[in-house]
Short mmCIF file of C-alpha atoms in Angstrom, two decimals:
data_model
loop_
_atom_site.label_atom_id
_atom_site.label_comp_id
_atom_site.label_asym_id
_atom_site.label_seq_id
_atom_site.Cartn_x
_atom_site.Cartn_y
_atom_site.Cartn_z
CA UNK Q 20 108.74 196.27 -37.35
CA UNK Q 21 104.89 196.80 -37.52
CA UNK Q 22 102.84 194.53 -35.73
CA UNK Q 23 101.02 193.09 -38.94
CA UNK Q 24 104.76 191.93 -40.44
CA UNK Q 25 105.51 189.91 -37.41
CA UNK Q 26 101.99 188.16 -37.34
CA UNK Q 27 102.13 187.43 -41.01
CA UNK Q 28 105.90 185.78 -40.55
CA UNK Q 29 104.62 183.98 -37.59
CA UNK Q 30 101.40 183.15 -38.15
CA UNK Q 31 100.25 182.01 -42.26
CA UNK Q 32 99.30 179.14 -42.96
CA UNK Q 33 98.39 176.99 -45.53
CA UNK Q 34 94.88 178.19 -45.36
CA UNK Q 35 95.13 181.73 -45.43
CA UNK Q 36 96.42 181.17 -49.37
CA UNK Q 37 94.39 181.65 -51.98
CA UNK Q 38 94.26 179.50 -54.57
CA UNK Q 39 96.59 180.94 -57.28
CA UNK Q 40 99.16 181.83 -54.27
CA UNK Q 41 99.39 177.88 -53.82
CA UNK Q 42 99.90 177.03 -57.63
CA UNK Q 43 102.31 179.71 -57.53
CA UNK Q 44 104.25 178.46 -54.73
CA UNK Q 45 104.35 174.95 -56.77
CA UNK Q 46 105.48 176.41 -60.17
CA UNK Q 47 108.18 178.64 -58.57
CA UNK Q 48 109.46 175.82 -56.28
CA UNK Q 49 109.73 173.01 -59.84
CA UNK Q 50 111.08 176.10 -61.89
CA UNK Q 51 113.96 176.87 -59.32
CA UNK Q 52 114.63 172.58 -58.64
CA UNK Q 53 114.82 172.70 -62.37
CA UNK Q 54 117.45 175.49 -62.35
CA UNK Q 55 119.64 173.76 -59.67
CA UNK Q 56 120.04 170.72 -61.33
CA UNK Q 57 121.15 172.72 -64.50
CA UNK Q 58 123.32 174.43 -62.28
CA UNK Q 59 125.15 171.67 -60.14
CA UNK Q 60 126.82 171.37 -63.58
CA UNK Q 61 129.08 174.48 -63.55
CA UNK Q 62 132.21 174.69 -62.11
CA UNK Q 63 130.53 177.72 -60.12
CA UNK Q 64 128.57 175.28 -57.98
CA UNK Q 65 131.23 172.31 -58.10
CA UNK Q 66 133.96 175.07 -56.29
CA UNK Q 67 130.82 176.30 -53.44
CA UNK Q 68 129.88 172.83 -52.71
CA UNK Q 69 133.39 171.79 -51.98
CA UNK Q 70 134.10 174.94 -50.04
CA UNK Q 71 131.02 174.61 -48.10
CA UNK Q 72 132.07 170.96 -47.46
CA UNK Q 73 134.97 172.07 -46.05
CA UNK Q 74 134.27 174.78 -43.84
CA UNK Q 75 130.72 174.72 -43.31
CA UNK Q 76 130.88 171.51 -41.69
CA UNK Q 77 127.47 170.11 -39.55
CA UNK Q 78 129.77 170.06 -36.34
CA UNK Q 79 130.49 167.60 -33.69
CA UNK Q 80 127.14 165.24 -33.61
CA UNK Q 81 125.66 168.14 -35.47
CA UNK Q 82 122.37 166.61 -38.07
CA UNK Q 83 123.40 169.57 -40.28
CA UNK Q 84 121.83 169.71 -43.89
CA UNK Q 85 122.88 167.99 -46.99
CA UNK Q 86 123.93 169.58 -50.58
CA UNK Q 87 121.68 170.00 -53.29
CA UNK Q 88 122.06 167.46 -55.65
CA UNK Q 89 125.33 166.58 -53.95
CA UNK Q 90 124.28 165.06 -51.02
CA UNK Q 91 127.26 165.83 -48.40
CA UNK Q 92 126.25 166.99 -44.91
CA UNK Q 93 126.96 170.22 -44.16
CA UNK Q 94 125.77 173.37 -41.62
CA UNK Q 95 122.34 174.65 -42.22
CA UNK Q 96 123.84 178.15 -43.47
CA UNK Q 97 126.17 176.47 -45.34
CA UNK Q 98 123.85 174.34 -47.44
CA UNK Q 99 121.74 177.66 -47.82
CA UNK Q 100 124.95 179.60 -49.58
CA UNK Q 101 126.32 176.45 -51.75
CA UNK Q 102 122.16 175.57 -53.00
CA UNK Q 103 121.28 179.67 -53.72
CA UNK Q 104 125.12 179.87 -55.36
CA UNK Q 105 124.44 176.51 -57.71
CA UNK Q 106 120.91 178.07 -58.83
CA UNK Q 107 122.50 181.66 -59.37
CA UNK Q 108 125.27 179.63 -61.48
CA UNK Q 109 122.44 178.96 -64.21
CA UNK Q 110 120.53 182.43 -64.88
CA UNK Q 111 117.23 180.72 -65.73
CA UNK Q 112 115.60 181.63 -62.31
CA UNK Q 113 112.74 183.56 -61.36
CA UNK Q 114 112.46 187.73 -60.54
CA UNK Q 115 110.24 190.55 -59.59
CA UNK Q 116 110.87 193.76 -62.39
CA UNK Q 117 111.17 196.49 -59.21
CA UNK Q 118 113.42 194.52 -57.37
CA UNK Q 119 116.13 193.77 -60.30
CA UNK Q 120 116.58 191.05 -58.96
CA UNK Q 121 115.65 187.35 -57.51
CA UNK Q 122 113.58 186.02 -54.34
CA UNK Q 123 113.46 182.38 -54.66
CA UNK Q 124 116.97 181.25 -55.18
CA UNK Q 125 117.83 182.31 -51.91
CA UNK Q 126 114.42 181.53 -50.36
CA UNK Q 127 114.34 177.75 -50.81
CA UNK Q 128 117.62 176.59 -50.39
CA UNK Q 129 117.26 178.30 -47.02
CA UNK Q 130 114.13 176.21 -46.51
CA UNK Q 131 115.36 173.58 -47.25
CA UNK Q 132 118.13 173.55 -45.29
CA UNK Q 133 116.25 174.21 -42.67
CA UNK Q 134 113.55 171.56 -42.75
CA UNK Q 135 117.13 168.96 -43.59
CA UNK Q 136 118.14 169.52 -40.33
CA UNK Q 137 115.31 168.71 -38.09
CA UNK Q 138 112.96 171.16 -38.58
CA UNK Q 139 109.73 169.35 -39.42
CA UNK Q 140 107.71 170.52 -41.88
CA UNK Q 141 105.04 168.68 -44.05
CA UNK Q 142 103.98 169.29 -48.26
CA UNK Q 143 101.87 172.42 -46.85
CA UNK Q 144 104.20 173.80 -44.76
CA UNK Q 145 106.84 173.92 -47.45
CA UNK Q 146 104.39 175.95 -49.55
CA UNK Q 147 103.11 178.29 -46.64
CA UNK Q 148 106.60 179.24 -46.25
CA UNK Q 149 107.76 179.91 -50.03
CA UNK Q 150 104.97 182.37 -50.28
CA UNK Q 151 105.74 184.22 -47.07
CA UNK Q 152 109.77 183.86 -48.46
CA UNK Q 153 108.54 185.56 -51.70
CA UNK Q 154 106.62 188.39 -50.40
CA UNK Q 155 108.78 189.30 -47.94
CA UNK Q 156 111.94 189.34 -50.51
CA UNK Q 157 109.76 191.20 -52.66
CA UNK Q 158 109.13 193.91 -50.70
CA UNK Q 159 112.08 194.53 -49.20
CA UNK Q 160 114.05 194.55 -52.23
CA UNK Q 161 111.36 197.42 -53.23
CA UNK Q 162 111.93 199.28 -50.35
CA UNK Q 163 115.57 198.57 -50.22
CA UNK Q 164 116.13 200.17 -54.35
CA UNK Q 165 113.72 202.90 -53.03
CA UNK Q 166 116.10 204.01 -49.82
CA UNK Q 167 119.60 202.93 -50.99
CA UNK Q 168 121.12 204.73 -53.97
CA UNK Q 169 123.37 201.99 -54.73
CA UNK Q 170 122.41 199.28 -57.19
CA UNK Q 171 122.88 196.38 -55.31
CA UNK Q 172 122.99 192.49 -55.90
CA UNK Q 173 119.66 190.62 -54.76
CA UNK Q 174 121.59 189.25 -51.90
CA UNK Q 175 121.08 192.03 -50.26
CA UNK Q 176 117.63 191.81 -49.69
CA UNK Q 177 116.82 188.26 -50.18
CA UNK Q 178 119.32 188.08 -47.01
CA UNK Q 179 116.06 189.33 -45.15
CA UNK Q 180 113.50 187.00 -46.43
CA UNK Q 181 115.89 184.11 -44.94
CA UNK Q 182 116.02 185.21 -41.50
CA UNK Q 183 112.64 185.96 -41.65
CA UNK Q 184 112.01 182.29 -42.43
CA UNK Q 185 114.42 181.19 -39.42
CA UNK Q 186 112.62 183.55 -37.03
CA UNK Q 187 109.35 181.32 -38.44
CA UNK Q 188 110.52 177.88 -38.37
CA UNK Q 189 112.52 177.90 -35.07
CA UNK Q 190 109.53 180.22 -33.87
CA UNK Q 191 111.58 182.88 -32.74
CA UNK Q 192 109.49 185.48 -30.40
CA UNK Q 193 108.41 188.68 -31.75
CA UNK Q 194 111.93 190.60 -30.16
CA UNK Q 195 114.38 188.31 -31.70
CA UNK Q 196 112.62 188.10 -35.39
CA UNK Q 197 113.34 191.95 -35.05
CA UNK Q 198 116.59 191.26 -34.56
CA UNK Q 199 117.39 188.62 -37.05
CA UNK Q 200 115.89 190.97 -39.56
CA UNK Q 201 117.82 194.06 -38.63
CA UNK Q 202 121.24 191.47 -38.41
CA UNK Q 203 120.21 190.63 -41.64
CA UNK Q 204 119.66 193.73 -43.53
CA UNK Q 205 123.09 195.02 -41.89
CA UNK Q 206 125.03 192.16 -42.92
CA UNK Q 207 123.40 191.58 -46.40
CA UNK Q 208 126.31 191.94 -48.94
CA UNK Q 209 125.50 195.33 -50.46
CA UNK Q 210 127.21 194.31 -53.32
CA UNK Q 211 127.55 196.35 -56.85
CA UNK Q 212 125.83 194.70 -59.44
CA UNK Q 213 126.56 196.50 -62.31
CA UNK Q 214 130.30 195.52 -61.42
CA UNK Q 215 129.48 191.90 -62.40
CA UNK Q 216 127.28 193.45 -65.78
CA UNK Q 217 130.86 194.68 -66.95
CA UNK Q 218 132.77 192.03 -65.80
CA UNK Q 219 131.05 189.00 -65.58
CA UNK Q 220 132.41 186.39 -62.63
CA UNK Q 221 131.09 183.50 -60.42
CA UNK Q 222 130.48 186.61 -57.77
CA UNK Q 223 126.83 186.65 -59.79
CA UNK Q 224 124.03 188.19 -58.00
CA UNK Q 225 124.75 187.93 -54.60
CA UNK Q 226 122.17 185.42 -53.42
CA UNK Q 227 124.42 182.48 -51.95
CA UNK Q 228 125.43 185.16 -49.66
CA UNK Q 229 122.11 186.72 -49.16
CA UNK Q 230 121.07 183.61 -48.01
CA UNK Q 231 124.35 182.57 -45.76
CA UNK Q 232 123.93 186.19 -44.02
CA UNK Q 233 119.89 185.74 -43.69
CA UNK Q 234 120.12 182.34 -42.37
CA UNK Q 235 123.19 183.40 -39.94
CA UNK Q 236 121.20 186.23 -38.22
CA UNK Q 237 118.29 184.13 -37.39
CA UNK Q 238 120.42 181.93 -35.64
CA UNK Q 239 122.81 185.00 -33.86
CA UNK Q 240 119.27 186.35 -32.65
CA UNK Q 241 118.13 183.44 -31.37
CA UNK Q 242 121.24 183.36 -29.07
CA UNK Q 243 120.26 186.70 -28.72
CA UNK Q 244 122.81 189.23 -30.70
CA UNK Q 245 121.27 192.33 -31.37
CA UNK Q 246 120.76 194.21 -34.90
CA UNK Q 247 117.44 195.68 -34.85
CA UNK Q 248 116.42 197.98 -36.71
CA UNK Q 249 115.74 197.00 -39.98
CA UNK Q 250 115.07 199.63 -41.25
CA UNK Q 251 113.85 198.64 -45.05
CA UNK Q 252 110.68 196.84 -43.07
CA UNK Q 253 110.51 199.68 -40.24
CA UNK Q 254 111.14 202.92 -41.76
CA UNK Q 255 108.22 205.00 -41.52
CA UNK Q 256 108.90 205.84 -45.57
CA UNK Q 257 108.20 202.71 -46.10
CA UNK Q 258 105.40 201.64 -44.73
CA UNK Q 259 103.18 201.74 -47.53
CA UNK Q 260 105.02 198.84 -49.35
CA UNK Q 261 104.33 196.65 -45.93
CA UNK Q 262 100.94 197.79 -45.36
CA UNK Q 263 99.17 195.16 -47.86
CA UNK Q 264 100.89 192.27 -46.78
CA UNK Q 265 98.25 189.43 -46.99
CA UNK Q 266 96.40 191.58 -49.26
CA UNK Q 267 98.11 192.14 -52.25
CA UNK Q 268 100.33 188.59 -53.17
CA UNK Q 269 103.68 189.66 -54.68
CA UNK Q 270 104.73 186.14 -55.71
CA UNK Q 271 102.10 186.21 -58.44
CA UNK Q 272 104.49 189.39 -59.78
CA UNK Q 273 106.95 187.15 -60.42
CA UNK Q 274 108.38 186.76 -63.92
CA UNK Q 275 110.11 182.96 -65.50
CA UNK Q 276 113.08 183.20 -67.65
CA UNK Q 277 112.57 181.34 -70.62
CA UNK Q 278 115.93 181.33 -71.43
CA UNK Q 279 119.28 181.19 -69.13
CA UNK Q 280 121.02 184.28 -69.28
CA UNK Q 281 120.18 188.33 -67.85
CA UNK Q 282 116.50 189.34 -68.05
CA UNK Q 283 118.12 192.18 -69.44
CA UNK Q 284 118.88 190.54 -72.82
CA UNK Q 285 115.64 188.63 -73.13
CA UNK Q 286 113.63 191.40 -75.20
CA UNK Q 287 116.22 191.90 -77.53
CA UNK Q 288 116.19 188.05 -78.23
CA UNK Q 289 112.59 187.87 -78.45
CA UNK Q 290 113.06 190.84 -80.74
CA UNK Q 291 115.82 189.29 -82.59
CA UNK Q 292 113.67 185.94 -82.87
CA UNK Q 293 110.11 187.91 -84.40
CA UNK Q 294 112.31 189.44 -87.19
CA UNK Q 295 113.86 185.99 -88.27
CA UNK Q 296 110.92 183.76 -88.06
CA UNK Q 297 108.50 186.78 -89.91
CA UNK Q 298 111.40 187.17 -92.69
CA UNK Q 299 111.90 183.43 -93.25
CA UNK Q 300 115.84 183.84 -92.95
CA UNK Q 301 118.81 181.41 -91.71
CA UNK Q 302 121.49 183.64 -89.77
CA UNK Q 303 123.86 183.19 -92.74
CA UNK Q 304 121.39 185.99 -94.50
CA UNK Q 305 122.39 188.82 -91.81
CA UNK Q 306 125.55 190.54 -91.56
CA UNK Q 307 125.64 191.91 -88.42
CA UNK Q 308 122.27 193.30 -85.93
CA UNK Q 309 121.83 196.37 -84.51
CA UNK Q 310 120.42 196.50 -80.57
CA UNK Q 311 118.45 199.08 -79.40
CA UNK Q 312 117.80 198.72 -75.72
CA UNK Q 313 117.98 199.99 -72.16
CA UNK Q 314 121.37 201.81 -70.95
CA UNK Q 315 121.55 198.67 -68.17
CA UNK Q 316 120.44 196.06 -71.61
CA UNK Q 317 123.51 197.51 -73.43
CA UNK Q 318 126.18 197.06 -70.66
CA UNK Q 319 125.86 193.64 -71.23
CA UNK Q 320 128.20 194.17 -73.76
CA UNK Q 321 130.61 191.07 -73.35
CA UNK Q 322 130.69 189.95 -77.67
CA UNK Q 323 132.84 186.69 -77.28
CA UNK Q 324 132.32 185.51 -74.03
CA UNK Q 325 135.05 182.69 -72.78
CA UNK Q 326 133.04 181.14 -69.45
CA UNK Q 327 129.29 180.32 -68.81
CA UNK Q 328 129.37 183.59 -66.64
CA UNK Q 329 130.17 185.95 -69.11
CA UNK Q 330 128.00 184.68 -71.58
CA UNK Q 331 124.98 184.47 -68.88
CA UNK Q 332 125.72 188.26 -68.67
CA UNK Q 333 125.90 189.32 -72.67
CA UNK Q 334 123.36 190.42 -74.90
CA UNK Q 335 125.37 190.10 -78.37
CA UNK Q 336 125.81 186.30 -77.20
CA UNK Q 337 122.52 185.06 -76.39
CA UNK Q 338 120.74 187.12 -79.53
CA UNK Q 339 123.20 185.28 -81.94
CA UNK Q 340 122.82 181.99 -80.18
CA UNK Q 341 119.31 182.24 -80.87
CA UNK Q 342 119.52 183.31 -84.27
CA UNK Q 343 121.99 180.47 -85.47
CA UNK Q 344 120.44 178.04 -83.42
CA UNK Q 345 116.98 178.65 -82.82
CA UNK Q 346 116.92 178.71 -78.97
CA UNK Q 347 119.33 179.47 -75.69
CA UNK Q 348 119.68 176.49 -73.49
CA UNK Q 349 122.13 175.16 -71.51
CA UNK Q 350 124.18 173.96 -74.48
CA UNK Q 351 124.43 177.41 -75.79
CA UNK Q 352 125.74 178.90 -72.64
CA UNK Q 353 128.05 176.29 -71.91
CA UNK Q 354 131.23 174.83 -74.28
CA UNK Q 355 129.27 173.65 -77.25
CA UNK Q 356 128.12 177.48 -77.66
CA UNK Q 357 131.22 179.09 -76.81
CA UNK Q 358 133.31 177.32 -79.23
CA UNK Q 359 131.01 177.81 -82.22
CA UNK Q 360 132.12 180.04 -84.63
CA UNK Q 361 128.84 180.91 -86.02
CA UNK Q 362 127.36 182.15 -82.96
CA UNK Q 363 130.93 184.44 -82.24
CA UNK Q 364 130.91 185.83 -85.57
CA UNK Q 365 127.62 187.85 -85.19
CA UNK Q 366 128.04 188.43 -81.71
CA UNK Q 367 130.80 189.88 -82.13
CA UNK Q 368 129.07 192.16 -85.32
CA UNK Q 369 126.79 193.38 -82.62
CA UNK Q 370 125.82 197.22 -82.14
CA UNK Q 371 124.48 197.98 -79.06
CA UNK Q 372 122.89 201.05 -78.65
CA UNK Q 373 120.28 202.98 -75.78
CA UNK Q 374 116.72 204.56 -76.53
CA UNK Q 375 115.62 207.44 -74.01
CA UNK Q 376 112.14 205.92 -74.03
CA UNK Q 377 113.24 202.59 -73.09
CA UNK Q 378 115.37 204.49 -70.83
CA UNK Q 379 112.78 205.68 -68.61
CA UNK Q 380 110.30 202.66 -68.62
CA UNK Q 381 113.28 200.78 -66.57
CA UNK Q 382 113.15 199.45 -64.16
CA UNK Q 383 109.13 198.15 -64.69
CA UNK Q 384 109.28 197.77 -68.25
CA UNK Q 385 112.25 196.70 -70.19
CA UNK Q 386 111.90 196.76 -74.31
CA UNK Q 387 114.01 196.64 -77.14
CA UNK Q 388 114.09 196.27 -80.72
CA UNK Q 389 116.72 195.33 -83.42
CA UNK Q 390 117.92 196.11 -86.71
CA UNK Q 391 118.75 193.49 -89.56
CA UNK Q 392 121.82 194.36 -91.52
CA UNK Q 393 121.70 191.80 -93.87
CA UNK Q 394 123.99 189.87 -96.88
CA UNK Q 395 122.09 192.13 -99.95
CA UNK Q 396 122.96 195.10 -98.08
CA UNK Q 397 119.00 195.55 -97.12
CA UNK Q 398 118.00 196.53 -93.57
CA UNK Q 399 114.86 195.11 -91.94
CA UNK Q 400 113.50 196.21 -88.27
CA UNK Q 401 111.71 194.21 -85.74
CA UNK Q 402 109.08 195.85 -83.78
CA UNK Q 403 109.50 196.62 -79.80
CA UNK Q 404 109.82 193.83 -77.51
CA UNK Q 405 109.71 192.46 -74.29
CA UNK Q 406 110.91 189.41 -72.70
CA UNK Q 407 108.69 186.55 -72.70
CA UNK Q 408 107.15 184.99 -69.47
CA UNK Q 409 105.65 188.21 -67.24
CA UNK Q 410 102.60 188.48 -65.34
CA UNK Q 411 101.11 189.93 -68.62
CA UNK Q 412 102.62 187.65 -71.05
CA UNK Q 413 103.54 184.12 -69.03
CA UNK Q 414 104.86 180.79 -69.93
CA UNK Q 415 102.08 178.54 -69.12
CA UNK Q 416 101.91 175.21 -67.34
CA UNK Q 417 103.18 173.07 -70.44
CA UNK Q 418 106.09 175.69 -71.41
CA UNK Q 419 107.47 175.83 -67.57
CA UNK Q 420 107.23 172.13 -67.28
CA UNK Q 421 108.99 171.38 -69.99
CA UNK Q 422 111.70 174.06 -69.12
CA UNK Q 423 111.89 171.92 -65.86
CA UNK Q 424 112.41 168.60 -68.15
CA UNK Q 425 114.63 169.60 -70.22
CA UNK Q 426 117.22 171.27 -67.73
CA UNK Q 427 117.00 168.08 -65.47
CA UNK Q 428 116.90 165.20 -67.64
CA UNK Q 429 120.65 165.35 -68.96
CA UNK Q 430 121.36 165.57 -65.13
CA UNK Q 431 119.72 163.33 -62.70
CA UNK Q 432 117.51 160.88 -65.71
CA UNK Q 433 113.99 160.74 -66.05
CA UNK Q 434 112.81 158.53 -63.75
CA UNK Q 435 114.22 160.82 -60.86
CA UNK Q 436 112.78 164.13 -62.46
CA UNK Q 437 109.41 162.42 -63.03
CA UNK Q 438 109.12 161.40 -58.91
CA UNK Q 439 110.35 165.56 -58.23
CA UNK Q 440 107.92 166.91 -60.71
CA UNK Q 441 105.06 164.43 -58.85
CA UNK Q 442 106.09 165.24 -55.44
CA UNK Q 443 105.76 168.63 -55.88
CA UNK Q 444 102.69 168.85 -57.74
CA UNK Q 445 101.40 166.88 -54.90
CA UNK Q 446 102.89 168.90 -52.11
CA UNK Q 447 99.54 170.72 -51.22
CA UNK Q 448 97.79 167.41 -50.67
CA UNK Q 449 100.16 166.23 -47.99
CA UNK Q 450 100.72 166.54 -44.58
CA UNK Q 451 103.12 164.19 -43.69
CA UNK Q 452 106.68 165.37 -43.71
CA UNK Q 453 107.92 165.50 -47.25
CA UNK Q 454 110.76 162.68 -47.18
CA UNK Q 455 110.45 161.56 -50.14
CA UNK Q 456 110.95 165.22 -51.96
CA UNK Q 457 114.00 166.04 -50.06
CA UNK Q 458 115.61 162.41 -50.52
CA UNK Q 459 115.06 162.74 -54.57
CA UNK Q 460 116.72 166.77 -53.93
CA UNK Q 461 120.03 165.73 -52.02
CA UNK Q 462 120.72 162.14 -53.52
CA UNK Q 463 124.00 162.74 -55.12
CA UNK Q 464 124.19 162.64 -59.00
CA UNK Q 465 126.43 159.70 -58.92
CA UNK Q 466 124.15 157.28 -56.75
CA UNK Q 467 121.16 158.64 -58.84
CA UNK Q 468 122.27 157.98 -61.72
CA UNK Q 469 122.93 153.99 -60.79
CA UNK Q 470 119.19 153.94 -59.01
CA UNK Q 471 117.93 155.85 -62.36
CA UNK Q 472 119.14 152.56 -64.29
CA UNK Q 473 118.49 149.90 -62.03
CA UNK Q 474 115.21 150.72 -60.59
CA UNK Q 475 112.32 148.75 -61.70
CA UNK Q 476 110.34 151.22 -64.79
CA UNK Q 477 113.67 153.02 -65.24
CA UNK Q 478 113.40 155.01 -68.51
#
């Protein structure tokens, strides 16, 4: 590993952020608390929590770290592979278009778990190590899709961010980060993503164990197993992508998912959407709609999806739910979606079909467009689209925050997701240790629900 990646994992800090790196930080960290709360609702995270209770345990007079949401006391890695599994259940997270794939829902559980079990870390230290999470997941996802010809799931790269993040909070020497990263990078799960595009299952994207595997091999290295090199952040071929680290601020790349299913469907549904709302029609006007997409858009091709996970991974679903419904949410991806027959009978009309141009703007661009077959046997096309909330076209302040609201009221009540929205907007103006965040992020639903009604204000 260069010299300059080992003093940027060791030595940022709050003040070598600039400005927009800091609000950043914030928005990514409420977007992704957002997410797991939506998520601790799937069966997906109900099944990892439970395993992780029972064989992650904290250990004999072990601290340990406690659930997201949840609340039990578990190991440090284990409460990093149950918290990035429960946001992974709910595809509304954040990504990075060259990586394919996600940096935070790995990142902050693992720093989380972390600071839960003694680490100590105040509002500014939380955010100091989120943006050195990101940009180190970001680029070695990069690298890793530029050396590997695999597609793999982002837990194979966001496995490195994690260790990196143990080398920095138990301030690992400059040997043994080298060897967490290169234990990390070997051990990632190299796993195939486009076998979970064709059959969608709670395996998702990896990340829970990206972040199991990351958080592991900082703590192997510490006791001093070996692993070095990694050779994603070493390679000489790759050193361009490390070289600007500090320079060039790869969280602020990051895209927000409006909606909670594959980026990969979100331009024809922002396609689908344009043509409705400019023709004036109700989906009982169209027939059936043509897709014209990506090749990796159209393998999504799962028409009447029967669990959360296969309709998280369909574009016929999620364009229909929109169309007879007017959004996707987590109603629409959960039982009240997949049991309505409007939504089934035009996703299951759906044509799904590639364009060469579109083709070759993947993976940095990702458009589609879509075709109108409707009732009076007319046909009306939508122009080219994208998916909503990119560097160049984001969802601002008021849309993200009231993405975060409405995937966290129905779960933990709105007195509770008023104090997480507050502490972390306030994060950057602390430094004490942030109690009071991390006791509103592990209460368990149950308890929170009782204080939510019985605490003086409660709404």
């Amino acid at each position: 590993m260069s010299a300059s990646a080992v003093s940027f994992i060791h030595d940022l800090r709050f003040a070598d952020l600039p400005a927009p790196v800091v609000v950043q930080a914030k928005r990514c960290l409420l977007d992704l608390v957002g997410v797991a709360a939506a998520g601790s609702q799937t069966n997906l995270s109900r099944i990892i929590n439970d395993h992780a209770a029972r064989h992650y345990g904290a250990g004999p007079g072990g601290r340990g770290a406690r659930l997201l949401f949840d609340g039990r006391r578990v190991s440090p890695a284990g409460a990093a592979l149950a918290g990035a599994s429960t946001i992974d259940s709910f595809d509304a997270h954040d990504g990075h278009v060259l990586t394919k794939g996600h940096m935070g829902v790995a990142v902050v559980p693992t720093l989380l778990a972390l600071i839960d079990d003694g680490i100590e870390a105040d509002g500014r230290d939380i955010l100091t190590a989120i943006a050195l999470g990101y940009e180190i997941a970001t680029r070695a996802g990069i690298t890793l899709h530029g050396t590997a010809s695999d597609y793999h799931t982002s837990g194979a790269w966001n496995a490195i961010a994690c260790a990196a993040l143990g080398a920095r909070l138990m301030r690992l020497d400059t040997a043994r980060t080298r060897e967490a990263l290169g234990i990390a990078e070997y051990h990632g799960p190299r796993s195939q993503m486009m076998r979970c595009i064709d059959h969608p299952t709670m395996v998702k994207d990896g990340s829970g164990w990206g972040a199991l595997a990351g958080l592991s091999a900082a703590y192997l290295a510490a006791d001093g197993f070996t692993g070095a090199p990694a050779l994603t952040v070493e390679a000489p071929e790759v050193a361009d992508t490390w070289g600007d680290l500090g320079a060039r601020w790869r969280i602020l790349e990051q895209y927000f998912k409006p909606y909670p299913v594959c980026r990969w469907a979100q331009p024809a549904v922002e396609a689908a959407v344009a043509l409705q709302r400019r023709l004036g029609l109700t989906a009982h006007a169209i027939d059936k709609v043509e897709v014209v997409t990506f090749h990796q858009g159209a393998r999504l091709a799962v028409r009447l999806p029967k669990t959360t996970e296969e309709a998280q991974y369909s574009l016929p679903f999620p364009v229909a739910a929109a169309l007879v419904r007017g959004t996707v949410g987590a109603e629409e991806i959960g039982e009240s979606g997949l049991s309505d027959p409007a939504i089934l009978a035009l996703s299951q009309s759906m044509i799904l079909s590639e364009n060469e141009s579109y083709n070759a703007r993947f993976p940095a661009e990702r458009w589609a467009h879509v075709v109108f077959h409707l009732a009076d046997g007319t046909k009306q096309q939508s122009d080219p689209a994208i998916a909503r909330g990119n560097p160049e076209n984001p969802l601002d302040d008021r849309e993200l925050t009231a993405k975060y609201r409405a995937l966290t009221l129905p779960v933990i009540g709105p007195r509770r997701s008023a104090l997480i929205e507050a502490e972390i907007a306030g994060l950057c103006e602390s430094q004490q240790p942030a109690d009071e965040l991390l006791t509103d992020l592990f209460l368990p639903l149950d308890i929170a629900a009782r204080r939510n009604e019985t605490l003086p204000g409660a709404a």
